[in-house]
Structures are given as structure tokens and as C-alpha cells.
mmCIF file of C-alpha atoms and ligand atoms in Angstrom:
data_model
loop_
_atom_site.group_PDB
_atom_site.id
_atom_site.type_symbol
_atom_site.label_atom_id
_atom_site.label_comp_id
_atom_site.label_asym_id
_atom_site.label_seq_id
_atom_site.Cartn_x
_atom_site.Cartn_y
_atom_site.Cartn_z
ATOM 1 C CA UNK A 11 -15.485 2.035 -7.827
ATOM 2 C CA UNK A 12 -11.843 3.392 -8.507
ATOM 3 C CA UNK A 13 -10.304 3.904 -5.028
ATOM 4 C CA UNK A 14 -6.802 5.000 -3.713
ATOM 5 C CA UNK A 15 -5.283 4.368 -0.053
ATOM 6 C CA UNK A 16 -2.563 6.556 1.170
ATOM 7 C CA UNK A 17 -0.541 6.581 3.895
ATOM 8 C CA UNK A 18 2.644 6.143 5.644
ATOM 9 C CA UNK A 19 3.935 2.562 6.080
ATOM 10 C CA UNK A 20 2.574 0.638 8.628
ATOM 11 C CA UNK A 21 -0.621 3.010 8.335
ATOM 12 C CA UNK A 22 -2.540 -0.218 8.046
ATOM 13 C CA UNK A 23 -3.175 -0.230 4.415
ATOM 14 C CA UNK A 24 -2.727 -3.130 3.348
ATOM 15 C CA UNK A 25 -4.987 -4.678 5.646
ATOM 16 C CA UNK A 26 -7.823 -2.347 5.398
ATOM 17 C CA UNK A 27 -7.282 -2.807 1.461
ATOM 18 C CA UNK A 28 -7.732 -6.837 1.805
ATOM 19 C CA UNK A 29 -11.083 -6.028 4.026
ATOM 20 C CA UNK A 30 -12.441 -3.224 1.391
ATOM 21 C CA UNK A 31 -11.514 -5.005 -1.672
ATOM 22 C CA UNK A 32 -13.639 -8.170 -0.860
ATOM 23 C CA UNK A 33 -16.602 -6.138 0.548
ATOM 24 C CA UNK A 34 -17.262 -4.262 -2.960
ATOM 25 C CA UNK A 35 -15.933 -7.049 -4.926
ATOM 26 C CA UNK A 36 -13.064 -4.887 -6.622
ATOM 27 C CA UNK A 37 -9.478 -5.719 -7.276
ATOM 28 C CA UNK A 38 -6.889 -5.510 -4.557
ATOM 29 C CA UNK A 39 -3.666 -3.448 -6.617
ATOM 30 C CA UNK A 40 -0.850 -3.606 -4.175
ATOM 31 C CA UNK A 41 2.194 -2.288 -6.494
ATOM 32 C CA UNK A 42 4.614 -3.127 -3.268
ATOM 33 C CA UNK A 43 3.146 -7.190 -3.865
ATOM 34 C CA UNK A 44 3.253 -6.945 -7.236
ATOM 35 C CA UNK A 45 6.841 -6.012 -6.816
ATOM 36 C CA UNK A 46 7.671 -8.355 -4.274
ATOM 37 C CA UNK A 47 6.227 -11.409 -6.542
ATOM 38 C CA UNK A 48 8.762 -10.278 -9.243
ATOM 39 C CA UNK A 49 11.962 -10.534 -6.730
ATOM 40 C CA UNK A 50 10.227 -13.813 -5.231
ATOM 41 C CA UNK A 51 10.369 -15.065 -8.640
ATOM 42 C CA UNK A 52 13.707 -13.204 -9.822
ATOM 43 C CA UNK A 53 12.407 -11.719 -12.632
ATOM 44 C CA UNK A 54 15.012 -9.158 -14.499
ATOM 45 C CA UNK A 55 12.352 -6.350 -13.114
ATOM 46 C CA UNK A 56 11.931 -7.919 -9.633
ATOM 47 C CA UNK A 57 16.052 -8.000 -9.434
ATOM 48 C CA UNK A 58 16.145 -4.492 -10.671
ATOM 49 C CA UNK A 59 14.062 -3.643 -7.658
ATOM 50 C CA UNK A 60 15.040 -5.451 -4.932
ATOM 51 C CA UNK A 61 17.877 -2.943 -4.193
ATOM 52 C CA UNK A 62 15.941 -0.522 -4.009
ATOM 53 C CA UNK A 63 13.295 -2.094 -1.836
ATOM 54 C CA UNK A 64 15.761 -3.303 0.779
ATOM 55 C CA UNK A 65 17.129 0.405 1.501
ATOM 56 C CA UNK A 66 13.530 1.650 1.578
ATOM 57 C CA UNK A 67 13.719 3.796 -1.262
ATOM 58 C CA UNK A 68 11.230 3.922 -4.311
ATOM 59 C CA UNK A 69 11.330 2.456 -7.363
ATOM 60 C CA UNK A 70 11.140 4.530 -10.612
ATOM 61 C CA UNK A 71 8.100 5.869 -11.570
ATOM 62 C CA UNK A 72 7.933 4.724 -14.983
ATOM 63 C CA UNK A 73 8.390 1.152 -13.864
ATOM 64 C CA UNK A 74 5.398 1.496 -11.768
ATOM 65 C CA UNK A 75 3.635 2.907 -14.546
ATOM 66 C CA UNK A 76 4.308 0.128 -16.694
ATOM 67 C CA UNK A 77 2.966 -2.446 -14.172
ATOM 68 C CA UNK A 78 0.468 -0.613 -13.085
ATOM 69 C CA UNK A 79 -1.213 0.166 -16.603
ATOM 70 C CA UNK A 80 -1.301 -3.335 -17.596
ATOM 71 C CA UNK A 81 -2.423 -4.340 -14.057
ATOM 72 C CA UNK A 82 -5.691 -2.240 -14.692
ATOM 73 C CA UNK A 83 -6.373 -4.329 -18.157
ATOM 74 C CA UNK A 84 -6.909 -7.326 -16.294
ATOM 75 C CA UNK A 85 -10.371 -8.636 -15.843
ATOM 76 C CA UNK A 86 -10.885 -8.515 -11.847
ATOM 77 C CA UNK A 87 -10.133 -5.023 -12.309
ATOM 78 C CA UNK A 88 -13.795 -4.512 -14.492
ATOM 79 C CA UNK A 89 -15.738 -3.787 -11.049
ATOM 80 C CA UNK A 90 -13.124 -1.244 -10.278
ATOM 81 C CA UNK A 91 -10.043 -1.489 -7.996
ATOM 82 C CA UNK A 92 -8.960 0.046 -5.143
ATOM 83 C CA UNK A 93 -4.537 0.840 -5.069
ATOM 84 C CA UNK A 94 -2.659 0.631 -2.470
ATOM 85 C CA UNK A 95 0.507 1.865 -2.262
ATOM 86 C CA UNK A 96 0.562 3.528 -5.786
ATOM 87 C CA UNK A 97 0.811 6.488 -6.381
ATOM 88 C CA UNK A 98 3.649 7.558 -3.927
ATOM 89 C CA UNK A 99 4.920 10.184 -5.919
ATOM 90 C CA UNK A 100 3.322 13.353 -7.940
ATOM 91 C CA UNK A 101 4.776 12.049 -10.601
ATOM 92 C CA UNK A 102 2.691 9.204 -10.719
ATOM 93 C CA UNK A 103 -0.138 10.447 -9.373
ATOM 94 C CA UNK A 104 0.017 13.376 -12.486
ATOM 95 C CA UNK A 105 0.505 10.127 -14.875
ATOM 96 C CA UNK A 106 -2.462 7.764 -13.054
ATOM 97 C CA UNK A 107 -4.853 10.918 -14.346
ATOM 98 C CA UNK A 108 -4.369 9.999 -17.997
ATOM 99 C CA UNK A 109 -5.258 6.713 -17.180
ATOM 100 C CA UNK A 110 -8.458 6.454 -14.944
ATOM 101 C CA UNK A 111 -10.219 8.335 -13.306
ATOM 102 C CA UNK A 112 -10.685 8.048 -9.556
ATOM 103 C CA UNK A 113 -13.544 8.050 -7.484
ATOM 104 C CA UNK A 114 -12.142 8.753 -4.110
ATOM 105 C CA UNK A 115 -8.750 8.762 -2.114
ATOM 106 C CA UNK A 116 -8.547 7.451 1.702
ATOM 107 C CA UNK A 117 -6.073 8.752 3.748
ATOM 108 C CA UNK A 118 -4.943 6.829 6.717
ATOM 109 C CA UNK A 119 -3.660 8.439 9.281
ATOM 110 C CA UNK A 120 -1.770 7.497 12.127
ATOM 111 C CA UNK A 121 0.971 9.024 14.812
ATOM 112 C CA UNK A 122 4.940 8.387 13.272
ATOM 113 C CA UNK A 123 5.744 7.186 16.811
ATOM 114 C CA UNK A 124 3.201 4.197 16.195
ATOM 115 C CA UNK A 125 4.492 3.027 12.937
ATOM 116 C CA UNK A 126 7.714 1.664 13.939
ATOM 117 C CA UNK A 127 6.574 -0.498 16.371
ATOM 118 C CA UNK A 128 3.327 -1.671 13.957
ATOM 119 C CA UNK A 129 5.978 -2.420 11.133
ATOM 120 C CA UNK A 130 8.488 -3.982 13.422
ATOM 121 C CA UNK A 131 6.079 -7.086 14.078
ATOM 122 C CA UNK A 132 5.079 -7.518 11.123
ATOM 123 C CA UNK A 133 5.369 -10.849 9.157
ATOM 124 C CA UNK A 134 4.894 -11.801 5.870
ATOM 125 C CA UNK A 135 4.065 -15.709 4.018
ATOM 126 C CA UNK A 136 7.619 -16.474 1.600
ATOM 127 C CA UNK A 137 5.135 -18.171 -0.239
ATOM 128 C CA UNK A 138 1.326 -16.688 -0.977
ATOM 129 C CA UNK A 139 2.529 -13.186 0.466
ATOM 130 C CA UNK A 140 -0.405 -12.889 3.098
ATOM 131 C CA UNK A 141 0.693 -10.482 5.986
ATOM 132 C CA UNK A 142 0.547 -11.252 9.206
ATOM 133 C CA UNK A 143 1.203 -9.607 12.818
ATOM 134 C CA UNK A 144 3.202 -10.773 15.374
ATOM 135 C CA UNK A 145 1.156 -9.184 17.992
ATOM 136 C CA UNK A 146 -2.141 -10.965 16.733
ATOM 137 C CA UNK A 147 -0.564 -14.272 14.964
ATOM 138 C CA UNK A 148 1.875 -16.164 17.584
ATOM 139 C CA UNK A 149 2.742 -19.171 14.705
ATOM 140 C CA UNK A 150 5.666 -19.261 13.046
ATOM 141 C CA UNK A 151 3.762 -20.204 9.767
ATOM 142 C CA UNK A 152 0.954 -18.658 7.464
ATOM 143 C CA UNK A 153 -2.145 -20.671 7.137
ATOM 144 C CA UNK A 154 -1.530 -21.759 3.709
ATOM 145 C CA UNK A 155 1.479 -23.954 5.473
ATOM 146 C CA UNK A 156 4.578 -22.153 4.740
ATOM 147 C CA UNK A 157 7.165 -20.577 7.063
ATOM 148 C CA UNK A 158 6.858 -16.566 7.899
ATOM 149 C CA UNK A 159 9.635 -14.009 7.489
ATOM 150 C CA UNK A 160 9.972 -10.558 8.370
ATOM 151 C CA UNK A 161 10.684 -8.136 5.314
ATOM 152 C CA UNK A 162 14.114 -7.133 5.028
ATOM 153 C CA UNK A 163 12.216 -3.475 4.357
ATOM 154 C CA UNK A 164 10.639 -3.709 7.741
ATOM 155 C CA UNK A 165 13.657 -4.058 10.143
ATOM 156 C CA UNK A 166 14.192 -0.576 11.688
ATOM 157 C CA UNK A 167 16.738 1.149 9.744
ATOM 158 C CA UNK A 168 15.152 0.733 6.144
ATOM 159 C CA UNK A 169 11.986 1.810 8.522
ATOM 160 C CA UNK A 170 13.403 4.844 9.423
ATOM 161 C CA UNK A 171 14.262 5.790 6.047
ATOM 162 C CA UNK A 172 11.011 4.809 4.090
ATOM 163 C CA UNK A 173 9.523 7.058 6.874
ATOM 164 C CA UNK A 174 11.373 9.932 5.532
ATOM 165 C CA UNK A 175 11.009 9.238 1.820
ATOM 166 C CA UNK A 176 6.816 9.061 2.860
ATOM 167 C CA UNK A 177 7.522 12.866 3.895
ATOM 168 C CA UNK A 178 9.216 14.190 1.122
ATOM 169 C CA UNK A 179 7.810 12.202 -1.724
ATOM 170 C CA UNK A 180 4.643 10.647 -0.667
ATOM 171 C CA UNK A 181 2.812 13.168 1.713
ATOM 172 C CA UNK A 182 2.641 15.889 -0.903
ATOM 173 C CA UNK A 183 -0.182 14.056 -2.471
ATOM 174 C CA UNK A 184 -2.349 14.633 0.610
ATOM 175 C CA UNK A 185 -2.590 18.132 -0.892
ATOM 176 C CA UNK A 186 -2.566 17.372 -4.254
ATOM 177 C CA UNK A 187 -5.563 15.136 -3.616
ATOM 178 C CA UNK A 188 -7.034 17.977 -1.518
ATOM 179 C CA UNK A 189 -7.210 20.487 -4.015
ATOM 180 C CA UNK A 190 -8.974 17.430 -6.179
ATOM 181 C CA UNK A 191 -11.684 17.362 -3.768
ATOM 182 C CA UNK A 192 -11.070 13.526 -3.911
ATOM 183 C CA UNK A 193 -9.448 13.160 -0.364
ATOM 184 C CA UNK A 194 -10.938 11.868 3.170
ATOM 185 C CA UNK A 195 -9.159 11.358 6.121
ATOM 186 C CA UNK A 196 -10.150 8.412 8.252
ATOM 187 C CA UNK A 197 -7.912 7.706 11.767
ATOM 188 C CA UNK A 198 -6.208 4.922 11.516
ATOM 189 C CA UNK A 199 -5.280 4.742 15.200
ATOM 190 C CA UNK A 200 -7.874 2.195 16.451
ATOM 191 C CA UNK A 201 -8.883 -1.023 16.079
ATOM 192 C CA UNK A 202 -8.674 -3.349 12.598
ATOM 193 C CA UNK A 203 -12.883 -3.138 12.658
ATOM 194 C CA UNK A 204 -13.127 0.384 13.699
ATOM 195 C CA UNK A 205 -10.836 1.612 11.136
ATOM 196 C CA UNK A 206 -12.850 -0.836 8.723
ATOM 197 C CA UNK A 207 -16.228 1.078 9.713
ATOM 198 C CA UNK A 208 -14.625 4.539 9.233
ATOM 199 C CA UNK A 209 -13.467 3.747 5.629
ATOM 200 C CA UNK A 210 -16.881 2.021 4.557
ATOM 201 C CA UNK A 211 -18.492 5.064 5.937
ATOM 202 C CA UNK A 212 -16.521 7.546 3.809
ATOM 203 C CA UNK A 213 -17.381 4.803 0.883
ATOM 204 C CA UNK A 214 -21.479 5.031 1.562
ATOM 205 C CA UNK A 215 -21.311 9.026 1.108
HETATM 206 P P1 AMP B 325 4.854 -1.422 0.202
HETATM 207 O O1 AMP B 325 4.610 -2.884 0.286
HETATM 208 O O2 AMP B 325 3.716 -0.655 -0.401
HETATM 209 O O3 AMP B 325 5.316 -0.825 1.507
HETATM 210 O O4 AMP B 325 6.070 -1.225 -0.828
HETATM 211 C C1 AMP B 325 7.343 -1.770 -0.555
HETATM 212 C C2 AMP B 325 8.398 -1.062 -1.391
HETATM 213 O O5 AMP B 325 8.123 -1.262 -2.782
HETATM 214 C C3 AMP B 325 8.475 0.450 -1.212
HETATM 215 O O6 AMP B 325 9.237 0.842 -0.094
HETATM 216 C C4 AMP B 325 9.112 0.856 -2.534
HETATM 217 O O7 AMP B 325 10.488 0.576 -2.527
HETATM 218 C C5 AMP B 325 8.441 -0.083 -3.519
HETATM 219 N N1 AMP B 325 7.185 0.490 -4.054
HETATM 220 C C6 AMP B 325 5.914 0.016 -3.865
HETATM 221 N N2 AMP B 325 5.015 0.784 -4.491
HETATM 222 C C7 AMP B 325 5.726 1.779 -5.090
HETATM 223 C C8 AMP B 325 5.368 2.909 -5.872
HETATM 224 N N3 AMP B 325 4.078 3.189 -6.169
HETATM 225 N N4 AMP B 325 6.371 3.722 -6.314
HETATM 226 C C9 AMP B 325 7.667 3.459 -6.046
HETATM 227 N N5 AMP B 325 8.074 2.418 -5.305
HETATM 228 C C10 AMP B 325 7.116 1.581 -4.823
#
């Protein structure tokens, strides 16, 4: 199974990804992780990005490309994989077709005037990268022991402006995936579990 999850930041994709993933035993592609483990590690690329990152604006397509086509090589991805967060543009999405084929795209959907507040609290591990809430997770560490930070992406400026570039770069693939026949909407205003049941639903069709 060859999945992709759209949506806006904070949609919940991330976490519905981690849930799916495990469930049909396919690989978890999260090009914003795989980025995040290249500035955590200060690779040339992950240095390249970070700029970007912090002022919440995208990083080129074809360096996505790159990391994303030898990402799909690996062996976890043999069962399929599910993306999330690539692609954000039509750019990629237009190069991801002459690479694999794709069984089905989720969109997750949920009001702007809820994402702010969802991405404000959330927290991420400086060292395994596991996500957390603020809202659900009081400590001030991630289980695997180390301390939690907040994302300098995720404080509410750089918010407000990877809200905007979702708009103009991102939500035009809603209709491009449309016109595929490839797209299903699922609400992504309810609870972790309900959400959950709505994708696997969509996933049983
Ligand atoms: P995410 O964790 O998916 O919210 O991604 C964090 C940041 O990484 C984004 O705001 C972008 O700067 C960058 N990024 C992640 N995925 C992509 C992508 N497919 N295309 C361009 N930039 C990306």
C-alpha cells in the first residue's frame, strides 16, 4: 500500500501517520523528520535547510526529490509506505508520478483557527524526534529519557507563515489529487482514535 497524507500543519498528520504506518506494517516517510535528522546532525544538506525551516518556508523541490527517491529504495519501504508531508508542492507531486504509483491520498482536514493553538503545544524529543503534546504529555522529557523542545517552526510567527505557504503551494494538490480520483477527505477535528477510525475506514474500501 502506497499512501499520501495531506494537510495543513498541525492537521494531525504526523500522528495519524505513526498509528497507520504500524497497523499495515508500511514505512513511516516523514520528509519534515528526515530533514530535521540532517540539521540535528549538521549535515551540509540539513544546514542548507535549516534556514529555510525556521522561517516556515519550503525547501527546494529537487532536494526533496533526491531524499525522497532514495528513501523509497530502502527495505522497510517493500510493504509500501505511506508520506507524510511530501509532496507539498505540484511540482513534486508531478515528479512523485514518475516514481511510484499511489494507491490513495488522505486529506486531513481541520478549521485554520484550530491549528495554531494544536501547533503551539506541541513538543518534540532533541534526541529520537518523537512528538509530543503539551496538552496530553505534562513531562518535560520524552520517554526515551531526553529533554523536550518546542520547534523553532512551531512558535507563532513561522506558524502564521507556513499557514500561508500551505494555501498557496500546498492546497492546490487537493485538486490535483481530485481530478486523480485518488483523494478522500477524512475530518480531522475529533479525537486521536476517531480520526484513526475514519482513515482506516477510507483504507478498508
Ligand atoms: P513538517 O515536519 O512536515 O511540518 O516539515 C517541516 C518543514 O520542513 C516545512 O515547513 C518545510 O520547511 C520543510 N519540508 C518538509 N517537507 C517538505 C517538502 N515535501 N517540501 C518542501 N519542504 C518541506
Amino acid at each position: 500500500m502506497k499512501l499520501i497524507f495531506l494537510g495543513p500543519p498541525g492537521a494531525g498528520k504526523g500522528t495519524q501517520a505513526v498509528k497507520i504506518a504500524k497497523r499495515f506494517q508500511i514505512a513511516h516517510i516523514s520528509t519534515g523528520d528526515m530533514l530535521r535528522a540532517e540539521m540535528r546532525e549538521g549535515t551540509p544538506l540539513g544546514k542548507e535547510a535549516k534556514g529555510l525551516i525556521d522561517r516556515g518556508e519550503l525547501v527546494p523541490d529537487d532536494v526533496i526529490l533526491g531524499m525522497v527517491k532514495s528513501r523509497i529504495q530502502k527495505e522497510d519501504c517493500k510493504n509500501g509506505f505511506l508520506f507524510d508531508g511530501f509532496p507539498r508542492t505540484i511540482a513534486q507531486a508531478e515528479a512523485l508520478e514518475a516514481i511510484s504509483a499511489i494507491d490513495r491520498v488522505i486529506n486531513i482536514e481541520v478549521p485554520t483557527e484550530r491549528l495554531i493553538s494544536r501547533i503551539s503545544g506541541r513538543r518534540m524529543c532533541a534526541s529520537c524526534g518523537a512528538g509530543y503534546h503539551a496538552s496530553t504529555y505534562a513531562d518535560a522529557n520524552c520517554k526515551c529519557g531526553a529533554a523536550l523542545y518546542q520547534r523553532e517552526d512551531d512558535k507563532e510567527e513561522t506558524v502564521r507563515n507556513r499557514l500561508v505557504v500551505y494555501e498557496r503551494q500546498t492546497k492546490p494538490l487537493i485538486d490535483f489529487y481530485v481530478k486523480k480520483g485518488l483523494l478522500h477527505t477524512v475530518n480531522g477535528n475529533a479525537e486521536i482514535d476517531t480520526v484513526d477510525a475514519a482513515i482506516r475506514a477510507v483504507l478498508m474500501k
